[in-house]
Short mmCIF file of C-alpha atoms in Angstrom, two decimals:
data_model
loop_
_atom_site.label_atom_id
_atom_site.label_comp_id
_atom_site.label_asym_id
_atom_site.label_seq_id
_atom_site.Cartn_x
_atom_site.Cartn_y
_atom_site.Cartn_z
CA MET A 1 77.71 4.84 92.07
CA LYS A 2 78.87 3.09 95.20
CA THR A 3 80.55 -0.26 95.28
CA VAL A 4 79.26 -2.55 98.04
CA HIS A 5 79.87 -6.10 99.08
CA VAL A 6 76.56 -7.94 99.51
CA ARG A 7 76.02 -11.24 101.36
CA TYR A 8 72.98 -13.51 101.13
CA PHE A 9 71.91 -16.03 103.79
CA ALA A 10 69.78 -19.15 103.87
CA ALA A 11 66.77 -18.80 101.52
CA PHE A 12 68.22 -15.65 99.97
CA ARG A 13 71.40 -17.54 99.12
CA ASP A 14 69.35 -20.31 97.54
CA ALA A 15 67.31 -17.73 95.58
CA THR A 16 70.31 -15.85 94.24
CA GLY A 17 72.46 -18.92 93.78
CA ARG A 18 75.35 -17.20 95.57
CA SER A 19 76.43 -16.33 99.06
CA GLU A 20 78.00 -13.00 98.11
CA GLU A 21 78.65 -10.56 95.30
CA THR A 22 80.29 -7.20 94.84
CA ILE A 23 78.13 -4.75 92.98
CA ALA A 24 77.91 -1.13 91.91
CA SER A 25 74.70 0.58 92.92
CA ALA A 26 73.01 3.94 92.54
CA ALA A 27 70.56 3.15 95.35
CA GLU A 28 70.31 5.55 98.26
CA THR A 29 68.81 3.29 100.92
CA LEU A 30 69.27 -0.37 101.76
CA ALA A 31 65.63 -0.97 100.78
CA GLU A 32 66.39 0.40 97.34
CA LEU A 33 69.53 -1.71 97.16
CA PHE A 34 67.51 -4.81 97.97
CA GLY A 35 64.97 -3.78 95.32
CA GLU A 36 67.79 -3.70 92.75
CA ARG A 37 68.87 -7.18 93.83
CA VAL A 38 65.29 -8.47 93.45
CA ALA A 39 65.33 -7.08 89.93
CA ALA A 40 68.69 -8.73 89.22
CA HIS A 41 67.81 -12.19 90.60
CA THR A 42 64.49 -13.52 89.36
CA ALA A 43 64.11 -16.04 92.19
CA LEU A 44 64.74 -13.44 94.92
CA HIS A 45 61.56 -12.10 96.49
CA PRO A 46 60.83 -9.60 99.22
CA GLU A 47 60.04 -11.11 102.63
CA ALA A 48 57.98 -9.31 105.23
CA ALA A 49 60.29 -10.17 108.12
CA ALA A 50 63.61 -9.85 106.30
CA ARG A 51 66.29 -7.77 108.01
CA VAL A 52 69.42 -6.03 106.93
CA ALA A 53 72.79 -5.44 108.57
CA LEU A 54 75.43 -2.93 107.61
CA ASN A 55 78.99 -3.87 108.56
CA ASP A 56 77.73 -6.39 111.14
CA THR A 57 75.17 -4.09 112.78
CA LEU A 58 71.43 -4.52 112.28
CA VAL A 59 70.01 -1.33 110.80
CA ASP A 60 66.79 0.10 109.44
CA TRP A 61 65.91 -0.61 105.80
CA GLU A 62 65.77 3.13 105.16
CA SER A 63 69.40 3.57 106.21
CA ALA A 64 71.87 4.96 103.73
CA PHE A 65 75.11 3.15 102.91
CA SER A 66 78.55 4.13 101.76
CA ASP A 67 81.05 3.06 99.19
CA GLY A 68 82.91 -0.01 100.46
CA ASP A 69 80.24 -1.10 102.96
CA GLU A 70 79.36 -4.72 103.58
CA VAL A 71 75.61 -5.34 103.43
CA LEU A 72 74.02 -8.53 104.84
CA PHE A 73 70.56 -9.55 103.66
CA PHE A 74 68.84 -11.80 106.22
CA PRO A 75 65.68 -13.69 105.32
CA PRO A 76 63.18 -14.15 108.21
CA VAL A 77 64.97 -15.88 111.09
CA ALA A 78 63.86 -19.13 112.69
CA GLY A 79 66.15 -19.94 115.60
CA GLY A 80 65.35 -22.08 118.61
CA MET W 1 75.98 -14.66 131.58
CA SER W 2 77.18 -16.82 128.75
CA PHE W 3 75.90 -17.03 125.19
CA SER W 4 77.39 -19.32 122.60
CA ILE W 5 76.88 -21.10 119.31
CA THR W 6 78.13 -24.64 118.89
CA ASP W 7 78.39 -27.01 115.96
CA THR W 8 78.67 -30.04 118.24
CA PRO W 9 75.92 -31.45 120.51
CA ILE W 10 74.99 -29.08 123.33
CA ASP W 11 76.77 -30.12 126.53
CA LEU W 12 74.09 -30.12 129.24
CA PRO W 13 76.36 -31.14 132.12
CA ALA W 14 78.59 -28.16 131.34
CA ILE W 15 75.57 -25.85 131.39
CA ARG W 16 74.45 -27.31 134.71
CA ALA W 17 77.93 -26.85 136.16
CA ALA W 18 77.99 -23.21 135.06
CA LEU W 19 74.69 -22.67 136.88
CA GLU W 20 75.63 -24.19 140.24
CA HIS W 21 75.22 -21.44 142.78
CA HIS W 22 74.41 -21.97 146.44
CA GLY W 23 72.66 -18.63 146.67
CA CYS W 24 70.07 -19.76 144.14
CA GLY W 25 66.98 -21.69 145.15
CA ALA W 26 65.52 -21.80 141.66
CA ALA W 27 66.73 -22.98 138.28
CA VAL W 28 64.68 -22.94 135.08
CA PHE W 29 65.81 -24.66 131.90
CA PHE W 30 64.25 -24.46 128.49
CA GLU W 31 65.22 -26.94 125.79
CA GLY W 32 64.25 -26.59 122.17
CA ARG W 33 64.37 -30.03 120.59
CA VAL W 34 64.08 -31.22 117.01
CA ARG W 35 60.45 -32.26 116.60
CA ASP W 36 59.29 -34.96 114.21
CA HIS W 37 56.60 -32.82 112.65
CA ASN W 38 55.83 -29.27 111.61
CA GLU W 39 52.59 -28.01 110.16
CA GLY W 40 51.49 -31.47 109.18
CA GLU W 41 54.75 -32.60 107.56
CA ALA W 42 56.92 -35.41 108.92
CA VAL W 43 60.34 -33.98 109.68
CA ASP W 44 63.45 -36.11 109.29
CA ARG W 45 66.22 -33.75 110.37
CA LEU W 46 67.12 -30.08 110.54
CA GLU W 47 69.89 -27.80 109.49
CA TYR W 48 70.66 -24.55 111.27
CA GLU W 49 72.58 -21.83 109.52
CA VAL W 50 74.01 -19.20 111.85
CA TYR W 51 75.63 -15.89 111.09
CA ARG W 52 77.97 -16.08 114.04
CA PRO W 53 79.28 -12.52 114.48
CA LEU W 54 75.80 -11.01 114.85
CA ALA W 55 74.27 -14.04 116.58
CA GLN W 56 76.93 -13.75 119.25
CA SER W 57 76.49 -10.03 119.89
CA GLU W 58 72.69 -10.19 119.72
CA GLY W 59 72.62 -13.23 122.03
CA GLU W 60 74.79 -11.46 124.59
CA LYS W 61 72.50 -8.44 124.36
CA ILE W 62 69.45 -10.59 125.10
CA LEU W 63 71.08 -12.11 128.20
CA ALA W 64 72.11 -8.66 129.41
CA GLU W 65 68.56 -7.37 128.97
CA ALA W 66 67.18 -10.28 131.00
CA ALA W 67 69.71 -9.64 133.77
CA GLU W 68 68.70 -6.00 133.83
CA ARG W 69 64.97 -6.68 134.01
CA TRP W 70 64.96 -9.50 136.55
CA SER W 71 66.98 -10.22 139.62
CA ILE W 72 68.74 -13.34 138.37
CA GLU W 73 72.15 -14.64 139.33
CA ARG W 74 73.39 -16.38 136.18
CA SER W 75 72.13 -17.26 132.73
CA VAL W 76 73.29 -19.42 129.86
CA CYS W 77 72.03 -19.73 126.30
CA ILE W 78 73.54 -22.09 123.73
CA HIS W 79 72.29 -22.51 120.18
CA ARG W 80 73.24 -25.31 117.88
CA GLU W 81 74.54 -24.90 114.34
CA GLY W 82 74.62 -27.39 111.46
CA ARG W 83 72.83 -30.69 110.98
CA LEU W 84 70.58 -32.04 113.76
CA GLU W 85 68.69 -35.31 114.05
CA LEU W 86 65.28 -35.85 115.68
CA GLY W 87 65.27 -35.27 119.42
CA GLU W 88 68.55 -33.36 119.44
CA LEU W 89 68.83 -30.10 121.33
CA ALA W 90 68.60 -27.02 119.12
CA ILE W 91 68.78 -24.49 121.94
CA VAL W 92 69.13 -24.59 125.70
CA VAL W 93 68.40 -21.69 128.04
CA GLY W 94 69.22 -21.92 131.74
CA VAL W 95 68.66 -19.32 134.45
CA VAL W 96 69.26 -19.45 138.21
CA SER W 97 67.98 -17.00 140.81
CA ALA W 98 67.16 -16.84 144.49
CA HIS W 99 63.42 -17.20 143.81
CA ARG W 100 61.50 -18.94 141.10
CA ASP W 101 59.44 -16.13 139.62
CA GLU W 102 62.49 -14.32 138.28
CA ALA W 103 64.01 -17.48 136.82
CA PHE W 104 60.80 -18.38 134.98
CA GLN W 105 60.30 -14.90 133.58
CA ALA W 106 63.90 -14.42 132.51
CA ALA W 107 64.09 -17.85 130.84
CA ARG W 108 60.91 -17.13 128.95
CA TYR W 109 62.16 -13.73 127.84
CA ILE W 110 65.47 -15.16 126.61
CA ILE W 111 63.93 -17.90 124.48
CA ASP W 112 61.23 -15.59 123.08
CA GLU W 113 63.79 -12.98 122.06
CA ALA W 114 66.28 -15.55 120.79
CA LYS W 115 63.68 -16.97 118.42
CA VAL W 116 62.98 -13.66 116.75
CA ARG W 117 66.26 -11.78 117.02
CA LEU W 118 69.15 -14.18 116.41
CA PRO W 119 70.32 -14.38 112.79
CA ILE W 120 69.69 -18.11 112.57
CA TRP W 121 67.82 -19.99 109.88
CA LYS W 122 66.30 -23.42 109.98
CA LYS W 123 65.99 -25.78 107.04
CA GLU W 124 63.62 -28.67 107.58
CA HIS W 125 64.27 -31.89 105.73
CA TYR W 126 61.07 -33.86 105.36
CA ARG W 127 60.54 -37.57 105.15
CA SER W 128 59.17 -36.90 101.65
CA GLY W 129 62.68 -35.88 100.55
CA GLU W 130 61.82 -32.21 100.25
CA ALA W 131 63.50 -29.49 102.29
CA HIS W 132 62.34 -25.97 103.14
CA TRP W 133 63.73 -22.98 104.92
CA VAL W 134 61.18 -22.51 107.68
CA ASN W 135 59.14 -19.31 107.59
CA CYS W 136 60.60 -18.38 104.30
CA GLN W 137 58.96 -20.33 101.54
CA ARG W 138 55.72 -19.76 103.35
CA CYS W 139 55.86 -15.99 103.63
CA GLY W 140 57.31 -15.43 100.17
CA ALA W 141 53.92 -14.35 98.84
CA HIS W 142 53.66 -11.42 101.24
CA ALA W 143 55.01 -8.09 100.09
CA HIS W 144 57.33 -6.54 102.62
CA ALA W 145 56.89 -3.04 103.89
CA HIS W 146 60.30 -1.74 102.94
CA SER W 147 60.60 -2.82 99.32
CA GLY W 148 58.79 0.09 97.72
CA MET C 1 52.49 -38.12 134.08
CA SER C 2 54.58 -39.26 136.96
CA PHE C 3 54.71 -37.91 140.50
CA SER C 4 56.95 -39.35 143.16
CA ILE C 5 58.65 -38.76 146.48
CA THR C 6 62.18 -39.99 147.01
CA ASP C 7 64.50 -40.18 149.99
CA THR C 8 67.57 -40.51 147.77
CA PRO C 9 69.02 -37.83 145.46
CA ILE C 10 66.72 -36.96 142.57
CA ASP C 11 67.81 -38.81 139.43
CA LEU C 12 67.87 -36.18 136.68
CA PRO C 13 68.96 -38.51 133.85
CA ALA C 14 65.97 -40.73 134.62
CA ILE C 15 63.65 -37.71 134.46
CA ARG C 16 65.18 -36.67 131.15
CA ALA C 17 64.77 -40.17 129.77
CA ALA C 18 61.11 -40.19 130.78
CA LEU C 19 60.61 -36.94 128.89
CA GLU C 20 62.19 -37.94 125.58
CA HIS C 21 59.49 -37.59 122.97
CA HIS C 22 60.09 -36.85 119.31
CA GLY C 23 56.77 -35.10 118.98
CA CYS C 24 57.85 -32.47 121.48
CA GLY C 25 59.79 -29.40 120.43
CA ALA C 26 59.83 -27.87 123.90
CA ALA C 27 60.95 -29.02 127.33
CA VAL C 28 60.83 -26.90 130.48
CA PHE C 29 62.48 -27.95 133.72
CA PHE C 30 62.20 -26.32 137.10
CA GLU C 31 64.63 -27.23 139.85
CA GLY C 32 64.20 -26.17 143.46
CA ARG C 33 67.62 -26.27 145.11
CA VAL C 34 68.74 -25.90 148.72
CA ARG C 35 69.76 -22.26 149.08
CA ASP C 36 72.43 -21.05 151.47
CA HIS C 37 70.25 -18.31 152.94
CA ASN C 38 66.67 -17.52 153.90
CA GLU C 39 65.38 -14.26 155.24
CA GLY C 40 68.84 -13.12 156.25
CA GLU C 41 69.94 -16.34 157.98
CA ALA C 42 72.76 -18.55 156.74
CA VAL C 43 71.35 -21.99 156.01
CA ASP C 44 73.47 -25.10 156.50
CA ARG C 45 71.13 -27.88 155.45
CA LEU C 46 67.46 -28.78 155.22
CA GLU C 47 65.17 -31.53 156.29
CA TYR C 48 61.95 -32.33 154.46
CA GLU C 49 59.20 -34.22 156.19
CA VAL C 50 56.60 -35.70 153.85
CA TYR C 51 53.28 -37.32 154.59
CA ARG C 52 53.53 -39.70 151.70
CA PRO C 53 49.98 -41.03 151.22
CA LEU C 54 48.49 -37.58 150.73
CA ALA C 55 51.54 -36.08 149.03
CA GLN C 56 51.30 -38.80 146.40
CA SER C 57 47.59 -38.37 145.69
CA GLU C 58 47.76 -34.58 145.78
CA GLY C 59 50.84 -34.56 143.52
CA GLU C 60 49.13 -36.79 140.97
CA LYS C 61 46.10 -34.50 141.09
CA ILE C 62 48.27 -31.46 140.31
CA LEU C 63 49.86 -33.16 137.29
CA ALA C 64 46.43 -34.23 136.04
CA GLU C 65 45.14 -30.66 136.36
CA ALA C 66 48.08 -29.34 134.36
CA ALA C 67 47.51 -31.92 131.63
CA GLU C 68 43.88 -30.92 131.47
CA ARG C 69 44.55 -27.19 131.24
CA TRP C 70 47.42 -27.23 128.75
CA SER C 71 48.21 -29.31 125.72
CA ILE C 72 51.31 -31.03 127.07
CA GLU C 73 52.62 -34.46 126.21
CA ARG C 74 54.30 -35.64 129.43
CA SER C 75 55.10 -34.29 132.88
CA VAL C 76 57.21 -35.40 135.82
CA CYS C 77 57.44 -34.06 139.36
CA ILE C 78 59.74 -35.51 142.00
CA HIS C 79 60.08 -34.17 145.54
CA ARG C 80 62.84 -35.08 147.90
CA GLU C 81 62.35 -36.30 151.48
CA GLY C 82 64.77 -36.31 154.43
CA ARG C 83 68.07 -34.51 154.92
CA LEU C 84 69.48 -32.32 152.12
CA GLU C 85 72.76 -30.44 151.84
CA LEU C 86 73.34 -27.07 150.15
CA GLY C 87 72.83 -27.13 146.40
CA GLU C 88 70.92 -30.43 146.41
CA LEU C 89 67.70 -30.77 144.47
CA ALA C 90 64.57 -30.48 146.61
CA ILE C 91 62.11 -30.71 143.74
CA VAL C 92 62.28 -31.14 139.99
CA VAL C 93 59.43 -30.46 137.58
CA GLY C 94 59.73 -31.36 133.91
CA VAL C 95 57.21 -30.86 131.12
CA VAL C 96 57.41 -31.54 127.39
CA SER C 97 55.03 -30.33 124.72
CA ALA C 98 54.94 -29.58 121.01
CA HIS C 99 55.27 -25.83 121.61
CA ARG C 100 56.96 -23.83 124.34
CA ASP C 101 54.12 -21.75 125.70
CA GLU C 102 52.28 -24.78 127.07
CA ALA C 103 55.41 -26.27 128.63
CA PHE C 104 56.26 -23.02 130.42
CA GLN C 105 52.76 -22.49 131.72
CA ALA C 106 52.25 -26.06 132.88
CA ALA C 107 55.65 -26.21 134.62
CA ARG C 108 54.88 -22.98 136.44
CA TYR C 109 51.47 -24.24 137.49
CA ILE C 110 52.88 -27.51 138.81
CA ILE C 111 55.57 -25.92 140.97
CA ASP C 112 53.23 -23.20 142.25
CA GLU C 113 50.59 -25.74 143.28
CA ALA C 114 53.14 -28.20 144.67
CA LYS C 115 54.51 -25.54 147.00
CA VAL C 116 51.16 -24.80 148.60
CA ARG C 117 49.29 -28.09 148.36
CA LEU C 118 51.67 -30.96 149.08
CA PRO C 119 51.79 -32.05 152.74
CA ILE C 120 55.52 -31.40 153.01
CA TRP C 121 57.36 -29.48 155.70
CA LYS C 122 60.81 -27.96 155.63
CA LYS C 123 63.09 -27.57 158.62
CA GLU C 124 65.98 -25.21 158.07
CA HIS C 125 69.18 -25.84 160.01
CA TYR C 126 71.13 -22.61 160.35
CA ARG C 127 74.83 -22.09 160.62
CA SER C 128 74.11 -20.64 164.05
CA GLY C 129 73.08 -24.11 165.21
CA GLU C 130 69.41 -23.25 165.45
CA ALA C 131 66.72 -24.97 163.38
CA HIS C 132 63.22 -23.84 162.44
CA TRP C 133 60.27 -25.26 160.61
CA VAL C 134 59.87 -22.77 157.79
CA ASN C 135 56.67 -20.73 157.80
CA CYS C 136 55.69 -22.11 161.13
CA GLN C 137 57.60 -20.41 163.87
CA ARG C 138 57.07 -17.21 161.95
CA CYS C 139 53.32 -17.33 161.60
CA GLY C 140 52.68 -18.70 165.09
CA ALA C 141 51.61 -15.30 166.29
CA HIS C 142 48.71 -15.10 163.81
CA ALA C 143 45.37 -16.39 164.94
CA HIS C 144 43.83 -18.75 162.40
CA ALA C 145 40.34 -18.37 161.13
CA HIS C 146 39.08 -21.79 162.12
CA SER C 147 40.12 -22.00 165.76
CA GLY C 148 37.17 -20.23 167.33
CA MET U 1 32.22 -38.85 173.37
CA LYS U 2 34.02 -40.09 170.30
CA THR U 3 37.37 -41.79 170.30
CA VAL U 4 39.72 -40.56 167.56
CA HIS U 5 43.27 -41.22 166.57
CA VAL U 6 45.13 -37.92 166.10
CA ARG U 7 48.45 -37.43 164.26
CA TYR U 8 50.72 -34.38 164.45
CA PHE U 9 53.27 -33.41 161.82
CA ALA U 10 56.42 -31.26 161.75
CA ALA U 11 56.03 -28.19 164.01
CA PHE U 12 52.84 -29.61 165.53
CA ARG U 13 54.71 -32.76 166.51
CA ASP U 14 57.46 -30.67 168.07
CA ALA U 15 54.87 -28.57 169.93
CA THR U 16 52.95 -31.53 171.33
CA GLY U 17 56.00 -33.68 171.88
CA ARG U 18 54.32 -36.60 170.17
CA SER U 19 53.51 -37.79 166.68
CA GLU U 20 50.16 -39.33 167.61
CA GLU U 21 47.66 -39.88 170.39
CA THR U 22 44.29 -41.52 170.83
CA ILE U 23 41.82 -39.30 172.61
CA ALA U 24 38.18 -39.06 173.63
CA SER U 25 36.49 -35.86 172.49
CA ALA U 26 33.11 -34.18 172.77
CA ALA U 27 33.96 -31.78 169.90
CA GLU U 28 31.60 -31.64 166.94
CA THR U 29 33.93 -30.22 164.29
CA LEU U 30 37.60 -30.69 163.51
CA ALA U 31 38.19 -27.03 164.38
CA GLU U 32 36.75 -27.70 167.84
CA LEU U 33 38.85 -30.83 168.16
CA PHE U 34 41.97 -28.84 167.34
CA GLY U 35 40.92 -26.22 169.91
CA GLU U 36 40.79 -28.96 172.55
CA ARG U 37 44.28 -30.08 171.56
CA VAL U 38 45.56 -26.51 171.85
CA ALA U 39 44.11 -26.42 175.37
CA ALA U 40 45.74 -29.76 176.21
CA HIS U 41 49.23 -28.94 174.85
CA THR U 42 50.55 -25.57 176.04
CA ALA U 43 53.12 -25.29 173.21
CA LEU U 44 50.56 -25.98 170.46
CA HIS U 45 49.23 -22.85 168.79
CA PRO U 46 46.78 -22.21 165.98
CA GLU U 47 48.36 -21.48 162.58
CA ALA U 48 46.60 -19.50 159.89
CA ALA U 49 47.52 -21.89 157.09
CA ALA U 50 47.16 -25.16 159.00
CA ARG U 51 45.11 -27.88 157.31
CA VAL U 52 43.36 -30.99 158.44
CA ALA U 53 42.79 -34.40 156.90
CA LEU U 54 40.28 -37.01 157.89
CA ASN U 55 41.22 -40.59 157.02
CA ASP U 56 43.80 -39.40 154.44
CA THR U 57 41.51 -36.88 152.74
CA LEU U 58 41.96 -33.13 153.11
CA VAL U 59 38.73 -31.67 154.52
CA ASP U 60 37.27 -28.43 155.78
CA TRP U 61 37.91 -27.45 159.38
CA GLU U 62 34.16 -27.29 159.95
CA SER U 63 33.75 -30.95 159.00
CA ALA U 64 32.31 -33.34 161.55
CA PHE U 65 34.11 -36.56 162.45
CA SER U 66 33.11 -39.97 163.69
CA ASP U 67 34.14 -42.39 166.35
CA GLY U 68 37.20 -44.29 165.18
CA ASP U 69 38.34 -41.68 162.63
CA GLU U 70 41.97 -40.82 162.06
CA VAL U 71 42.62 -37.07 162.10
CA LEU U 72 45.82 -35.52 160.71
CA PHE U 73 46.82 -32.04 161.79
CA PHE U 74 49.12 -30.39 159.24
CA PRO U 75 50.99 -27.19 160.08
CA PRO U 76 51.52 -24.78 157.15
CA VAL U 77 53.27 -26.64 154.35
CA ALA U 78 56.57 -25.60 152.79
CA GLY U 79 57.42 -27.95 149.96
CA GLY U 80 59.62 -27.20 146.97
#
């Protein structure tokens, strides 16, 4: 089990009712970690254009993560 | 090159001043403004949420890419954060170059990339009283590739 | 749509005011500025000669064509006449539309057409003291098709 | 012979040393009329991108003209 700090933005924050949480996870990839979060928060749903950042760097959903990492879940962006 | 996020109204005169350059015969500006409608709904105001650390680095990357691809002299991109009323500037892109083709192409590249790459989210508040995160509520039904 | 020629500095705030429109999420501006060089020569100042009756009708035609080809809400084009110093605005094009693609395309069309169709001539005064009508002295050697 | 009022702009004005003149011409087309003017003014030369207007309307160089017309000779333009 790894302990990670997770942050939710915009619609994901509304869906989870929180902007961050520290959790223990057995997931291997960030996609799996997000899947666990979807299971934990009934209002949280996958989004086709969602992105993920690990310690302030955008990374692939299939990336692994380490104990103590900070993971940012970004719903689809809409700047401009 | 200068990218920034601001929670106060975008200062156009300052942008213009930063883009004064006697070697440049062409300047192209793009302004994204808060529109009073979206997909048939009357919009009252907007709210932009920005994750600043990544928005800043990604924004700087976009400007650097544009400067690498086109022969431009200077570029500026400023995105607004927080609550915006109708008609307010959400984003301004400005590019100056010796000739116009480069300025047009670079400005277009910067706004196109900014819209899809910056970690910024827009909540529309409608005249009806409802509010939605744009692009989000509407694509919630789609499964996403990565969530096996 | 508004096309005009002016012999005083182009009034940008007035152009911006004319292009305020809450239905428009996109505004694109092109500015042609007096550049300090051209083809290797140091430029000191410019002089624009305009044949107003035809410049006006041709300019209005260009704006009408743009409005016909793209879904834009408003457009403005102002060209300067007379003596201009370095950095001054020679022409400003502004277009607003609901979405950005139309505004970019229409602004590009307007400036491209204005450059080749308006009866306007530019005399460059060089730091060397010489002055040339741009495009003219340099193409004088070419025969033209129509002069049998 | 037709009598026409001719106007010269920018480099053409510099080359002819005048901004206008009223002349009698036997030319049939505006191209021929311009050819006569080139013959009359040693510094006036043909320009590939020159254009011509008849009574404030841009027309083809092969257009005919009438007695009393006003003809505008435009050297290559350079707006913007």
